[in-house]
Coordinates of C-alpha atoms in Angstrom, one line a residue:
Chain D
M1 CA -41.8 -6.8 30.6
T2 CA -44.4 -4.1 30.4
G3 CA -47.6 -4.2 28.3
P4 CA -48.4 -2.4 25.0
V5 CA -46.6 0.9 24.3
T6 CA -48.6 3.9 25.6
S7 CA -48.8 7.3 24.1
A8 CA -46.7 8.7 27.0
E9 CA -44.0 6.2 26.1
R10 CA -44.1 7.2 22.5
T11 CA -43.7 10.8 23.5
I12 CA -40.6 10.0 25.5
T13 CA -39.1 8.4 22.3
L14 CA -40.0 11.4 20.3
L15 CA -38.4 13.8 22.8
I16 CA -35.2 11.9 22.8
F17 CA -35.2 12.0 19.0
I18 CA -35.7 15.8 19.0
V19 CA -33.0 16.4 21.6
F20 CA -30.6 14.3 19.6
Q21 CA -31.3 16.3 16.4
L22 CA -30.8 19.6 18.2
I23 CA -27.3 18.4 19.4
L24 CA -26.4 17.6 15.8
I25 CA -27.5 21.1 14.6
G26 CA -25.3 22.6 17.4
I27 CA -22.3 20.6 16.1
A28 CA -23.0 21.8 12.6
L29 CA -23.0 25.5 13.7
Q30 CA -19.7 24.9 15.6
S31 CA -18.1 23.3 12.6
R32 CA -19.3 26.1 10.3
R33 CA -17.2 28.6 12.3
K34 CA -14.1 26.7 11.5
L35 CA -15.0 26.4 7.8
Q36 CA -15.8 30.1 7.5
K37 CA -12.3 31.0 8.8
T38 CA -10.7 28.9 6.1
A39 CA -8.9 30.7 3.3
I40 CA -10.9 30.6 0.0
D41 CA -8.1 28.6 -1.8
K42 CA -8.2 26.0 0.9
Y43 CA -11.9 25.8 1.3
T44 CA -12.5 22.7 -0.8
E45 CA -9.7 20.8 0.9
E46 CA -11.0 21.8 4.4
F47 CA -14.6 20.8 3.3
Y48 CA -13.7 17.3 2.2
T49 CA -10.7 16.4 4.3
A50 CA -10.9 18.7 7.4
G51 CA -7.4 19.9 6.6
R52 CA -6.2 16.3 7.0
G53 CA -6.0 17.0 10.7
L54 CA -8.6 14.9 12.5
G55 CA -7.7 13.0 15.6
V56 CA -8.3 9.5 16.9
F57 CA -12.0 9.6 17.9
A58 CA -13.2 11.6 14.9
V59 CA -11.5 9.2 12.5
A60 CA -12.5 6.1 14.4
F61 CA -16.2 6.9 14.6
M62 CA -16.4 8.5 11.1
L63 CA -15.2 5.2 9.7
A64 CA -17.0 2.9 12.1
A65 CA -20.3 4.8 12.4
G66 CA -20.2 5.6 8.7
L67 CA -20.0 2.0 7.7
C68 CA -22.2 0.6 10.4
S69 CA -25.5 1.7 9.1
V70 CA -29.1 0.7 9.5
G71 CA -27.9 -2.7 8.3
T72 CA -26.0 -3.3 11.5
F73 CA -28.7 -1.9 13.8
L74 CA -31.8 -3.2 12.0
G75 CA -31.1 -5.4 9.0
G76 CA -28.5 -7.7 10.6
P77 CA -30.6 -8.3 13.7
G78 CA -33.5 -8.8 11.4
L79 CA -31.6 -11.6 9.6
A80 CA -30.6 -13.1 12.9
Y81 CA -34.2 -13.0 13.9
S82 CA -35.5 -14.7 10.8
I83 CA -32.6 -17.1 9.9
G84 CA -31.5 -17.9 13.5
I85 CA -28.3 -19.4 14.7
P86 CA -27.0 -20.2 11.2
Y87 CA -26.7 -16.5 10.6
V88 CA -25.5 -15.6 14.1
S89 CA -22.6 -18.0 13.5
L90 CA -21.2 -15.2 11.2
I91 CA -21.3 -12.5 13.9
G92 CA -17.6 -12.0 13.4
L93 CA -18.3 -10.3 10.1
Q94 CA -17.1 -6.7 9.5
V95 CA -15.7 -6.2 13.0
F96 CA -12.3 -5.2 11.7
M97 CA -13.4 -2.7 9.2
N98 CA -11.2 0.1 10.6
F99 CA -8.2 -2.3 10.6
S100 CA -8.7 -3.5 7.0
I101 CA -9.2 0.1 5.7
L102 CA -6.7 2.1 7.7
V103 CA -3.9 -0.5 8.1
G104 CA -4.5 -2.0 4.7
I105 CA -4.4 1.1 2.6
G106 CA -4.8 4.1 5.0
K107 CA -1.1 5.1 5.1
K108 CA -0.7 5.0 1.3
V109 CA -3.9 6.9 0.7
A110 CA -2.9 9.5 3.3
I111 CA 0.5 10.2 1.7
I112 CA -0.6 10.1 -1.9
G113 CA -3.7 12.2 -0.9
R114 CA -1.3 14.9 0.4
R115 CA 0.9 14.7 -2.7
I116 CA -1.9 15.2 -5.2
N117 CA -4.3 17.1 -3.0
A118 CA -6.9 14.3 -3.3
F119 CA -10.2 14.5 -1.6
S120 CA -11.5 11.0 -2.2
I121 CA -10.4 7.6 -3.6
G122 CA -11.8 8.8 -6.9
D123 CA -9.1 11.4 -7.2
I124 CA -6.4 8.8 -6.4
L125 CA -7.8 6.3 -9.0
S126 CA -8.0 9.1 -11.6
K127 CA -4.4 10.2 -11.0
R128 CA -3.2 6.6 -11.0
A129 CA -4.9 6.1 -14.4
E130 CA -3.1 9.1 -15.8
D131 CA -6.1 11.4 -15.5
F132 CA -8.0 9.1 -17.9
K133 CA -11.4 10.9 -18.2
P134 CA -13.6 7.8 -19.0
L135 CA -12.4 6.2 -15.7
A136 CA -13.2 9.4 -13.7
I137 CA -16.6 9.7 -15.3
L138 CA -17.4 6.0 -14.7
Y139 CA -16.3 6.3 -11.0
A140 CA -18.6 9.4 -10.6
L141 CA -21.6 7.6 -12.2
I142 CA -21.2 4.5 -10.1
I143 CA -21.0 6.6 -7.0
F144 CA -23.8 8.9 -7.9
L145 CA -26.3 6.1 -8.9
F146 CA -25.5 3.5 -6.3
Y147 CA -24.8 5.7 -3.4
S148 CA -28.0 7.8 -3.9
V149 CA -30.0 4.6 -3.7
Y150 CA -28.0 3.4 -0.7
A151 CA -28.4 6.7 1.2
A152 CA -32.1 6.7 0.3
S153 CA -32.5 3.3 1.9
Q154 CA -30.9 4.7 5.1
F155 CA -33.4 7.6 5.2
L156 CA -36.3 5.2 4.6
G157 CA -35.2 2.5 7.0
S158 CA -34.8 5.0 9.9
A159 CA -38.0 6.8 9.0
R160 CA -40.0 3.6 9.1
I161 CA -38.7 2.8 12.5
F162 CA -39.7 6.3 13.6
E163 CA -43.2 5.5 12.5
V164 CA -43.3 2.2 14.4
M165 CA -41.9 3.6 17.6
T166 CA -43.7 7.0 17.8
G167 CA -46.9 6.2 15.9
L168 CA -46.4 9.4 13.8
P169 CA -46.2 9.4 10.0
F170 CA -42.8 8.5 8.8
Y171 CA -42.6 11.7 6.7
Y172 CA -42.0 13.6 9.9
A173 CA -38.8 11.7 10.6
L174 CA -37.7 11.7 7.0
I175 CA -38.0 15.4 6.7
T176 CA -36.5 16.2 10.1
A177 CA -33.6 13.8 9.7
G178 CA -33.1 14.9 6.1
I179 CA -32.9 18.6 6.9
V180 CA -30.6 18.0 9.9
T181 CA -28.2 15.8 7.9
L182 CA -28.2 18.4 5.1
I183 CA -27.4 21.2 7.6
Y184 CA -24.5 19.5 9.2
A185 CA -23.0 18.2 6.0
T186 CA -23.2 21.5 4.1
F187 CA -22.5 23.7 7.1
G188 CA -19.6 21.8 8.5
G189 CA -18.2 19.7 5.7
I190 CA -16.4 16.5 6.6
R191 CA -15.4 18.1 10.0
G192 CA -19.1 18.5 10.9
V193 CA -19.7 15.0 9.7
A194 CA -16.8 13.6 11.7
L195 CA -17.7 15.5 14.9
S196 CA -21.3 14.4 14.5
A197 CA -20.1 10.8 14.0
V198 CA -18.3 10.9 17.4
V199 CA -21.6 11.9 19.1
Q200 CA -23.5 9.4 17.0
G201 CA -20.9 6.7 17.8
I202 CA -21.3 7.4 21.5
V203 CA -25.1 7.3 21.2
M204 CA -24.9 4.0 19.3
T205 CA -22.6 2.6 22.0
V206 CA -24.8 3.8 24.9
A207 CA -27.9 2.4 23.1
T208 CA -26.1 -1.0 22.6
V209 CA -25.0 -1.1 26.3
F210 CA -28.6 -0.6 27.5
L211 CA -29.9 -3.0 24.9
I212 CA -27.6 -5.8 25.7
V213 CA -28.0 -5.4 29.5
F214 CA -31.8 -5.5 29.3
V215 CA -31.9 -8.3 26.8
F216 CA -29.6 -10.6 28.7
K217 CA -31.0 -9.7 32.1
N218 CA -34.5 -10.7 30.9
T219 CA -33.3 -13.8 29.0
L220 CA -31.4 -15.1 32.1
A221 CA -34.4 -14.3 34.3
D222 CA -36.8 -16.1 32.0
Y223 CA -34.6 -19.1 30.9
G224 CA -32.2 -19.6 33.8
S225 CA -29.0 -19.7 31.7
L226 CA -27.8 -19.2 28.2
A227 CA -27.3 -22.9 27.8
N228 CA -31.1 -23.3 27.8
V229 CA -31.6 -20.7 25.2
T230 CA -30.7 -22.9 22.2
K231 CA -33.4 -25.3 23.1
A232 CA -35.9 -22.5 23.8
L233 CA -35.2 -21.1 20.3
A234 CA -35.7 -24.5 18.7
N235 CA -39.0 -24.8 20.6
T236 CA -40.2 -21.3 19.5
A237 CA -39.0 -21.2 15.9
G238 CA -38.5 -24.9 15.0
E239 CA -35.5 -27.2 14.9
K240 CA -34.2 -25.8 11.6
Y241 CA -33.8 -22.4 13.3
V242 CA -30.7 -23.8 15.1
T243 CA -29.5 -26.5 12.7
E244 CA -30.1 -25.6 9.0
Y245 CA -26.9 -23.9 7.8
M246 CA -26.4 -21.8 4.7
P247 CA -24.0 -23.2 2.1
L248 CA -20.4 -22.7 3.0
K249 CA -19.8 -20.8 -0.3
W250 CA -22.5 -18.4 0.6
Q251 CA -21.0 -17.9 4.1
L252 CA -17.4 -17.4 2.7
G253 CA -18.7 -15.0 0.1
L254 CA -20.4 -12.9 2.8
W255 CA -17.2 -13.0 4.9
F256 CA -15.1 -12.0 2.0
M257 CA -17.3 -9.0 1.2
F258 CA -17.5 -7.8 4.7
D259 CA -13.8 -8.2 5.6
W260 CA -12.1 -7.3 2.3
G261 CA -14.8 -5.8 0.2
L262 CA -15.3 -2.9 2.7
M263 CA -11.9 -1.7 1.6
A264 CA -13.4 -0.6 -1.7
L265 CA -16.3 1.3 -0.4
P266 CA -15.5 5.0 -0.9
H267 CA -17.5 6.2 2.1
G268 CA -15.4 4.0 4.4
L269 CA -12.2 5.1 2.7
Q270 CA -13.1 8.8 3.2
A271 CA -11.7 8.6 6.8
A272 CA -8.3 7.8 5.4
F273 CA -8.0 11.3 3.9
T274 CA -8.7 13.0 7.1
Y275 CA -6.4 11.7 9.8
K276 CA -3.4 13.8 10.9
S277 CA -0.8 11.3 12.0
T278 CA 0.1 7.6 12.3
K279 CA -0.8 7.8 16.0
A280 CA -4.3 8.9 15.1
L281 CA -4.5 6.0 12.6
K282 CA -3.4 3.4 15.3
G283 CA -5.9 4.8 17.8
A284 CA -8.7 4.8 15.3
V285 CA -8.0 1.2 14.4
I286 CA -8.1 0.0 18.0
I287 CA -11.1 2.0 19.1
G288 CA -12.9 1.2 15.9
A289 CA -12.3 -2.5 16.3
I290 CA -13.6 -2.5 19.9
A291 CA -16.7 -0.4 19.0
V292 CA -17.7 -2.3 15.9
T293 CA -17.2 -5.7 17.6
F294 CA -19.4 -4.6 20.5
W295 CA -22.1 -3.2 18.2
T296 CA -22.2 -6.1 15.9
L297 CA -22.0 -8.9 18.4
S298 CA -24.6 -7.2 20.7
M299 CA -27.0 -6.4 17.9
L300 CA -27.0 -9.8 16.2
M301 CA -27.4 -11.7 19.5
S302 CA -30.2 -9.4 20.5
G303 CA -31.9 -10.0 17.1
L304 CA -31.6 -13.7 17.8
L305 CA -33.0 -13.5 21.4
A306 CA -35.8 -11.2 20.2
R307 CA -37.4 -14.3 18.6
L308 CA -38.2 -15.4 22.2
Y309 CA -40.1 -12.2 23.0
V310 CA -41.7 -11.0 19.8
P311 CA -41.9 -14.4 17.9
D312 CA -44.3 -13.7 15.0
L313 CA -43.2 -10.5 13.3
K314 CA -44.1 -10.0 9.7
V315 CA -41.2 -7.5 9.2
A316 CA -38.1 -9.0 10.9
D317 CA -36.3 -5.6 10.8
Y318 CA -38.6 -4.4 13.6
A319 CA -37.5 -7.1 16.0
I320 CA -35.1 -5.0 18.1
P321 CA -37.3 -1.8 18.3
L322 CA -40.4 -3.7 19.2
M323 CA -38.7 -5.9 21.7
V324 CA -37.1 -3.0 23.5
M325 CA -40.3 -1.0 23.6
K326 CA -41.7 -3.9 25.5
F327 CA -38.9 -3.8 28.0
S328 CA -38.9 -0.1 28.6
P329 CA -40.0 3.1 26.7
W330 CA -36.8 4.8 27.8
L331 CA -34.7 2.0 26.4
G332 CA -36.8 2.3 23.3
G333 CA -36.0 5.9 22.9
I334 CA -32.3 5.3 23.5
V335 CA -32.1 2.4 21.0
F336 CA -34.1 4.4 18.5
S337 CA -31.6 7.2 18.8
G338 CA -28.8 4.7 18.1
V339 CA -30.6 3.5 15.0
I340 CA -31.1 7.1 13.8
A341 CA -27.5 7.9 14.6
A342 CA -26.3 4.9 12.6
A343 CA -28.4 6.0 9.6
Q344 CA -27.5 9.7 9.7
S345 CA -23.8 9.0 10.1
T346 CA -23.8 6.8 7.1
I347 CA -25.9 9.2 5.0
A348 CA -23.7 12.1 5.9
V349 CA -20.5 10.4 4.8
M350 CA -22.2 9.2 1.6
I351 CA -23.3 12.7 0.8
M352 CA -19.7 13.9 1.1
V353 CA -18.6 11.1 -1.2
I354 CA -21.3 11.7 -3.8
S355 CA -20.6 15.5 -3.6
G356 CA -16.8 14.9 -3.9
A357 CA -17.3 12.6 -7.0
L358 CA -19.6 15.2 -8.7
L359 CA -17.1 18.0 -8.0
Q360 CA -13.8 16.3 -8.7
Q361 CA -14.6 13.8 -11.4
L362 CA -17.4 15.7 -13.3
Y363 CA -17.4 19.4 -12.6
R364 CA -13.6 19.8 -12.6
N365 CA -13.4 17.8 -15.8
V366 CA -15.9 20.0 -17.4
K367 CA -14.4 23.2 -15.9
P368 CA -10.7 22.5 -15.3
N369 CA -9.9 26.2 -14.7
A370 CA -12.5 26.9 -12.1
T371 CA -11.6 29.7 -9.7
P372 CA -11.5 29.0 -5.9
V373 CA -14.8 31.1 -5.6
Q374 CA -16.5 29.0 -8.2
L375 CA -15.2 25.8 -6.5
K376 CA -16.6 26.9 -3.2
K377 CA -20.0 27.6 -4.7
A378 CA -19.9 24.3 -6.7
T379 CA -19.0 22.4 -3.5
L380 CA -22.0 23.8 -1.6
Y381 CA -24.5 23.3 -4.5
L382 CA -23.3 19.8 -5.3
T383 CA -23.5 18.8 -1.6
V384 CA -27.1 20.0 -1.6
V385 CA -27.8 17.9 -4.8
A386 CA -26.0 14.9 -3.2
A387 CA -28.3 15.2 -0.2
V388 CA -31.6 16.0 -1.9
L389 CA -31.6 13.2 -4.4
P390 CA -31.5 10.4 -1.8
F391 CA -34.1 12.3 0.2
L392 CA -36.4 12.4 -2.9
L393 CA -35.9 8.7 -3.6
A394 CA -36.8 7.9 0.0
L395 CA -39.9 10.2 -0.3
V396 CA -41.3 8.4 -3.3
Q397 CA -40.4 5.0 -1.6
I398 CA -38.9 3.5 -4.7
P399 CA -39.8 -0.2 -4.9
A400 CA -37.4 -3.1 -4.4
L401 CA -35.1 -0.9 -2.4
E402 CA -33.5 -3.8 -0.5
Y403 CA -32.4 -5.4 -3.8
L404 CA -31.0 -2.1 -5.0
I405 CA -29.0 -1.7 -1.8
I406 CA -27.4 -5.1 -2.3
F407 CA -26.6 -4.0 -5.8
A408 CA -25.2 -0.8 -4.5
V409 CA -22.8 -2.4 -2.0
G410 CA -21.8 -5.4 -4.0
G411 CA -21.5 -3.5 -7.3
T412 CA -19.4 -0.8 -5.8
A413 CA -17.0 -3.2 -4.1
S414 CA -16.8 -5.5 -7.2
A415 CA -16.0 -2.5 -9.4
F416 CA -13.4 -0.8 -7.1
L417 CA -11.5 -3.4 -5.1
A418 CA -9.1 -4.6 -7.9
P419 CA -8.3 -1.1 -9.2
I420 CA -7.7 0.2 -5.7
A421 CA -5.6 -2.8 -4.4
L422 CA -3.6 -3.4 -7.6
G423 CA -3.5 0.3 -8.5
L424 CA -2.0 1.2 -5.2
F425 CA 0.4 -1.6 -4.7
W426 CA 1.4 -3.1 -8.1
K427 CA 3.6 -1.0 -10.4
R428 CA 2.0 -2.5 -13.5
G429 CA -1.2 -1.5 -15.3
S430 CA -2.5 1.9 -16.0
K431 CA -5.6 3.4 -17.5
Y432 CA -6.7 0.4 -19.6
A433 CA -6.1 -2.2 -16.9
M434 CA -7.9 -0.1 -14.3
S435 CA -10.8 0.9 -16.5
S436 CA -11.4 -2.6 -17.9
S437 CA -11.2 -4.2 -14.4
M438 CA -13.7 -1.7 -13.1
V439 CA -16.1 -2.3 -16.0
V440 CA -15.7 -6.1 -15.9
G441 CA -16.2 -6.2 -12.1
L442 CA -19.4 -4.2 -12.4
L443 CA -20.8 -6.2 -15.3
V444 CA -20.0 -9.6 -13.9
Y445 CA -21.6 -8.6 -10.7
I446 CA -24.8 -7.4 -12.4
M447 CA -24.9 -10.5 -14.6
G448 CA -24.2 -12.9 -11.8
K449 CA -26.7 -11.3 -9.5
A450 CA -29.6 -10.6 -11.8
V451 CA -29.3 -11.7 -15.4
Y452 CA -27.5 -15.1 -15.4
K453 CA -27.1 -16.5 -11.9
P454 CA -25.2 -19.6 -12.8
L455 CA -22.3 -17.3 -13.6
A456 CA -21.8 -16.9 -9.9
M457 CA -21.2 -20.7 -9.6
G458 CA -22.8 -20.9 -6.2
W459 CA -20.9 -18.1 -4.7
D460 CA -22.2 -14.6 -4.0
A461 CA -21.9 -12.8 -7.3
S462 CA -19.5 -10.2 -5.7
V463 CA -16.9 -12.9 -5.2
V464 CA -16.8 -14.0 -8.8
A465 CA -17.1 -10.4 -10.0
T466 CA -14.2 -9.3 -7.8
L467 CA -12.0 -12.2 -8.9
S468 CA -12.8 -11.4 -12.6
S469 CA -11.9 -7.8 -12.0
F470 CA -8.5 -8.8 -10.5
L471 CA -7.9 -11.2 -13.4
V472 CA -8.8 -8.7 -16.1
Y473 CA -6.5 -6.1 -14.5
I474 CA -3.6 -8.5 -14.4
I475 CA -4.2 -9.8 -18.0
V476 CA -4.6 -6.4 -19.5
A477 CA -1.5 -5.0 -17.7
L478 CA 0.7 -8.0 -18.8
I479 CA -0.6 -8.4 -22.4
K480 CA -0.5 -4.7 -23.1
N481 CA 2.7 -4.4 -21.1
E482 CA 1.0 -1.4 -19.6
R483 CA 3.0 0.6 -17.0
P484 CA 2.4 3.9 -15.3
S485 CA 4.3 6.9 -16.6
Q486 CA 7.4 8.0 -14.7
H487 CA 5.4 10.8 -13.3
V488 CA 2.8 8.5 -11.8
L489 CA 5.5 6.1 -10.6
N490 CA 7.1 8.9 -8.7
L491 CA 3.8 10.1 -7.2
F492 CA 2.7 6.6 -6.1
W493 CA 6.0 5.0 -5.1
G494 CA 8.8 7.5 -5.4
V495 CA 10.6 9.5 -2.8
N496 CA 11.1 12.6 -4.9
K497 CA 8.7 15.0 -6.3
P498 CA 7.9 14.0 -9.9
N499 CA 9.5 17.1 -11.5
T500 CA 12.9 16.6 -9.6
T501 CA 15.7 14.5 -11.1
V502 CA 16.8 11.4 -9.3
Chain X
M1 CA 14.6 13.0 -20.5
N2 CA 16.6 12.0 -17.5
F3 CA 18.7 8.9 -17.1
E4 CA 16.1 6.9 -15.1
M5 CA 13.4 7.7 -17.6
Y6 CA 15.7 6.6 -20.4
L7 CA 16.2 3.3 -18.6
F8 CA 12.4 2.9 -18.2
K9 CA 11.7 3.5 -21.8
R10 CA 14.6 1.3 -23.1
E11 CA 14.2 -1.7 -20.8
R12 CA 10.5 -2.4 -20.7
G13 CA 11.0 -5.9 -19.3
R14 CA 13.0 -4.6 -16.3
N15 CA 11.5 -4.4 -12.9
V16 CA 10.1 -0.8 -12.8
S17 CA 11.0 -0.3 -9.1
E18 CA 14.7 -0.2 -10.2
T19 CA 14.0 3.0 -12.3
F20 CA 13.6 5.3 -9.4
K21 CA 14.2 5.6 -5.6
E22 CA 11.3 4.3 -3.6
D23 CA 9.9 6.1 -0.6
P24 CA 10.5 3.9 2.4
R25 CA 7.2 5.0 4.0
L26 CA 5.4 3.7 0.9
K27 CA 7.3 0.4 1.2
N28 CA 6.1 0.3 4.8
A29 CA 2.6 0.9 3.6
F30 CA 2.8 -2.2 1.4
K31 CA 4.2 -4.3 4.3
E32 CA 1.2 -3.1 6.4
F33 CA -1.2 -4.1 3.5
L34 CA 0.3 -7.6 3.7
L35 CA 0.1 -7.6 7.5
M36 CA -3.6 -6.7 7.3
N37 CA -4.3 -9.5 4.8
G38 CA -2.3 -12.0 7.0
V39 CA -4.3 -11.2 10.1
L40 CA -7.6 -11.3 8.3
V41 CA -6.8 -14.7 6.7
A42 CA -5.8 -16.1 10.1
Y43 CA -9.0 -14.7 11.6
T44 CA -11.1 -16.3 8.8
I45 CA -9.4 -19.7 9.2
V46 CA -9.8 -19.7 13.0
W47 CA -13.4 -18.5 12.8
F48 CA -14.5 -21.1 10.2
L49 CA -12.5 -24.0 11.9
A50 CA -14.2 -23.2 15.2
M51 CA -17.7 -22.9 13.6
L52 CA -17.4 -26.0 11.5
T53 CA -16.2 -28.0 14.5
W54 CA -18.6 -26.7 17.2
A55 CA -21.7 -26.4 15.0
R56 CA -21.7 -30.2 14.3
N57 CA -24.0 -30.5 17.4
P58 CA -26.3 -27.4 17.7
Y59 CA -26.4 -27.9 21.5
T60 CA -22.6 -27.9 22.0
L61 CA -21.5 -26.0 25.1
I62 CA -18.1 -24.3 25.3
L63 CA -17.2 -23.4 28.9
G64 CA -20.9 -23.9 29.8
L65 CA -22.0 -21.4 27.1
P66 CA -23.8 -22.2 23.8
W67 CA -21.3 -22.5 21.0
W68 CA -22.8 -19.6 19.0
F69 CA -22.2 -17.3 22.0
A70 CA -18.7 -18.6 22.5
M71 CA -17.9 -17.6 18.9
S72 CA -17.8 -14.0 20.1
F73 CA -14.7 -14.9 22.1
I74 CA -12.8 -15.4 18.8
A75 CA -13.8 -11.9 17.7
I76 CA -12.6 -10.6 21.1
L77 CA -9.4 -12.6 20.9
F78 CA -8.7 -11.1 17.5
N79 CA -9.3 -7.6 18.8
V80 CA -6.2 -8.2 20.9
V81 CA -4.3 -9.6 17.8
V82 CA -5.4 -6.6 15.7
A83 CA -4.4 -4.2 18.4
A84 CA -1.0 -5.9 18.7
A85 CA -0.5 -6.0 14.9
T86 CA -1.4 -2.3 14.7
I87 CA 0.8 -1.2 17.5
L88 CA 3.8 -3.3 16.6
G89 CA 3.4 -3.7 12.9
V90 CA 2.5 -0.1 11.7
K91 CA 5.5 2.1 11.5
D92 CA 5.2 5.6 13.0
D93 CA 5.9 7.3 9.6
D94 CA 5.6 11.0 8.9
L95 CA 2.6 11.5 6.6
S96 CA 3.9 14.6 4.8
A97 CA 3.7 14.5 1.0
Y98 CA 7.5 14.3 0.7
A99 CA 9.3 13.4 3.9
E100 CA 12.2 15.7 4.9
G101 CA 15.6 14.0 4.6
E102 CA 14.4 11.3 2.3
Q103 CA 14.5 13.2 -1.0
Q104 CA 17.6 13.1 -3.1

C-alpha cells in the first residue's frame, strides 16, 4: 500500500468526477432531443415512462442502480466494517430485487399501466381504489415527505465522500451533482434517467471489479489465505467481531424488508412502467440479479476486510474510500465515481417518482381538466421542485438524517406493500380496505420504531407494521364485504375493455 | 346493466372471478407472483439453514474457505435458480393493454 493521499492523487479523483459528470450531461442532451420530438399530448407519458419502450439494459440498470444507493456502496460496507462477520452473514440481502419486482408484479403493472395510462404505482393504486382522493393524497404526501428526505441523504452521503476524497468543501460536490442530476432528470425525463443509469451501472460495476481485485490481492498477499482472515479479524477487532450474532428476529426482519419490502418502493417499481416486452423483462431480471449480487457481495466483503487496513475509523461509512485511497489514487477515483453513480441514479429515479406523485395525485386532482400544454409545464416545474427540495435539505444538513432514512424506507414499504400485493392480486377490498391498510401500516411502523418499541415484539417494526397492514386490508375487505366495481374488475383482471359487454 | 353486472350485484357471496372473463395474461402474472414468492422462500430457507449450521463455529471452513465467504456461493447458486425460473416460468405474453384475439 502507498502512504498518505497526496494533492496530486486528490486531483486525479477530482478529474474522474468531472469527466463522469460531463458524460451524464451529454446523455441528458441526447435524451432531450427525443423528448422534444414527442407530440404534446404524449409528452407526459414519454417523460415518465419513455413511451413504455425501454430495453433490457436500461430497465435492468434503472431498477438495480436506482435501488442500490449510497447504502450499498457506503452504508452496507460501513455496517460490515463496524459489526463484522455477523453482518456479513446477511450478504445475500437484496440481491434478487429485479426478480422480486419484475417477476413478482412487473407484468401486471405493465399491462394495467398501459390500460389506464399510469405513470407510477400511485396511479395504479388510485385506480384500484376507485379514484378515492384521500388515498391518492396520502400516497403523494408519503412519497413527497419520505422520498425528499431519502434523496437528501443520497446527496449528502455522496458529497461528504467527495470532501474526504478530494479535500475540497462538500458544497462543491453537492452543487455539481445536484445541478447535473436536475439537468438529466428534467431534460431527458425517465429516458435520460434510464440511459444515465446504464452508464452509472457500468461505472459501479467497473469500480467494484477494481475494488475487489485490489482488496483480495492485498489481503491474500498479507495474510496468505482467506482461511487466515477470520483469525486476523478477531485479533484486530476482538473475538466478538466474528462471533456475536444479531438476534434471529432482527436478521429475518432485515431479510424480509430487503427481499419482499423492496417490491413496495415506488422508485424500484418505476422500471416496471417502462419496459417494452416480456423479453426485456426477462433480460433485466437476469442481468440485474448478476449485477446486484456482484455489487453487494463485493462491497460488504470489502467493508469487512477494510477493518484490517484502516482499523480505527470514527465514521465507518468511510471505510471503503479511505482503504482504496491507500491502495491507489486511481482506484480511489474509480470507486468514488461508483459511489457518486449509485447516489445520482437513486436520486434521479426518486425525483421522477416525487414529481409523478405531485403531478398525478395532487395537481391532476386539483386541476382534472388540465390541457396537454399545462401538463407539460406542470411536469417540468414539479420535477424541478422534486429535485430542489432534497437538495436544500442536504444543504442545511438536517440532523438525524440516518434515522429519517430508516423511517423513509421502512415507512414507505410498510404503508404500500399490502395495498400493492393484495390490490393487484386479490379481487376483494377496495378504497376502504386499501386506505386503512396504508394508514395502519404507516402508523404501526412509526409507533413501533419510535413511540412504543415493545409494539414491534423484538422484530423490526417494519415486519409487524406490514403484517398489520395485510391483516387490516383482509379484515376490512371481509367485514365490509368490499369488492371492486365491475369497471375496476375488468381493468385489473378482465380480458375486455370495461365499457364492452361480456 | 349487463347480465354479468347483474350477477355481481345479486350474488355478493359468489366468487367474483365468475362474473367476467379473465385475461389469461393476468392469470399468468399471478402465477409468476407465486413463483417469485416460492423462489424467495426457498432462498431464505437455504440461506438461514446454511448460516445457522456453519456459523456454530466461527472458524468453520467450507472447501477451504471461511464459511462467511462460502455463503456467497448460495447467492450465486440462486442466481442460476432465478435465471431458470425467469426463463422457464415467465410466459412470453404480449403486453398490450388488451391483447388481440383474447377479447370477446
